[in-house]
Amino acid sequence: MIIAIDGPAASGKGTIAKRLSAHYRLPHLDTGLLYRAVGKALLDAGAPLDDVARAEAAAKALDPARFDEDALKVHAVGEAASMISAIPQVRAALLSLQKTFAQQPGGAVLDGRDIGTVIAPDAPVKIFVVASPEVRALRRFKELQGRGEPITQADVLADILKRDTRDRERAAAPLVAAADAHHLDTTALDVEGAVKAAIALVEAKRR
Ligand code: DC
């Protein structure tokens, strides 16, 4: 069973994906980490984020086995990821890794922006997770605060709104719900409520 989870930043999709992966004992790929790793490679090299050749080379050279998740979850890396993810050559370079992960025997859980539309359009279960920008900003602010990042809640909200626009309006694989995706609004839900609702969606599909 392939479970495809998409949604904007801090919608809760990552947490839901991790919990579904544990619940159904399926391997999980957080595809945002791939784009974050490319963004970080450019930041580390001091290269501009619109350097297509360098971004494509970084995408081709990725080794997910060596990812340092803490370093990739930094706010600035998320912003860089959103920029380089609009480059079609970067998306193309990351395609086969993601498709292969999705198609592995036994199934998988993947979360990102284009899982239900591009990476696994035949996934039997597609969940599009949403939440209000204010609630998402508060969640991300608390997460970044917990990591000791000096940032205000207002700045996080402004960045989330900018990122939403960038992710939705790019030409290459924009953030959009697949026509057959179930929408899950987590604005008023805590983690347990969101996970319960997601499991109910999966179970309804399995029946
Ligand atoms: O989910 P995240 O915040 O870790 O993702 C960081 C950025 O990577 C996001 O702003 C857009 C990009 N991304 C993408 O374009 N496609 C994906 N499948 C996953 C992430």
Short mmCIF file of N, CA, C and O in Angstrom, two decimals, residues 29 33-34 37 61-69 72 97:
data_model
loop_
_atom_site.label_atom_id
_atom_site.label_comp_id
_atom_site.label_asym_id
_atom_site.label_seq_id
_atom_site.Cartn_x
_atom_site.Cartn_y
_atom_site.Cartn_z
N LEU A 29 9.44 8.10 3.62
CA LEU A 29 10.38 9.07 3.04
C LEU A 29 9.79 10.47 3.17
O LEU A 29 8.72 10.76 2.64
N LEU A 33 13.18 16.59 2.84
CA LEU A 33 14.61 16.50 3.21
C LEU A 33 15.51 16.50 1.97
O LEU A 33 16.63 17.00 2.01
N LEU A 34 15.00 15.93 0.87
CA LEU A 34 15.80 15.88 -0.36
C LEU A 34 16.04 17.30 -0.87
O LEU A 34 17.17 17.69 -1.22
N ALA A 37 18.29 19.21 1.45
CA ALA A 37 19.71 18.86 1.30
C ALA A 37 20.33 19.59 0.11
O ALA A 37 21.48 20.03 0.18
N ALA A 61 24.00 14.34 -6.64
CA ALA A 61 25.02 13.79 -5.75
C ALA A 61 24.47 13.43 -4.36
O ALA A 61 25.22 12.99 -3.49
N LEU A 62 23.15 13.60 -4.15
CA LEU A 62 22.60 13.38 -2.79
C LEU A 62 22.79 11.95 -2.31
O LEU A 62 22.65 11.00 -3.07
N ASP A 63 23.07 11.84 -1.00
CA ASP A 63 23.13 10.52 -0.38
C ASP A 63 22.24 10.54 0.87
O ASP A 63 22.69 10.91 1.96
N PRO A 64 20.95 10.17 0.71
CA PRO A 64 20.01 10.27 1.84
C PRO A 64 20.47 9.49 3.07
O PRO A 64 20.10 9.84 4.19
N ALA A 65 21.29 8.47 2.88
CA ALA A 65 21.76 7.68 4.03
C ALA A 65 22.61 8.53 4.96
O ALA A 65 22.80 8.21 6.13
N ARG A 66 23.16 9.64 4.43
CA ARG A 66 24.06 10.47 5.25
C ARG A 66 23.41 11.78 5.69
O ARG A 66 24.10 12.68 6.14
N PHE A 67 22.07 11.87 5.55
CA PHE A 67 21.39 13.11 5.94
C PHE A 67 21.49 13.35 7.44
O PHE A 67 21.29 12.44 8.24
N ASP A 68 21.76 14.61 7.80
CA ASP A 68 21.71 15.03 9.20
C ASP A 68 20.40 15.82 9.33
O ASP A 68 20.34 17.00 8.98
N GLU A 69 19.36 15.13 9.85
CA GLU A 69 18.02 15.73 9.85
C GLU A 69 17.97 17.04 10.63
O GLU A 69 17.31 17.99 10.20
N LEU A 72 19.19 19.83 8.57
CA LEU A 72 18.31 20.11 7.43
C LEU A 72 17.01 20.78 7.84
O LEU A 72 16.33 21.40 7.02
N LEU A 97 14.67 8.48 -7.57
CA LEU A 97 14.87 8.04 -6.18
C LEU A 97 13.51 7.93 -5.46
O LEU A 97 13.21 6.95 -4.78
#
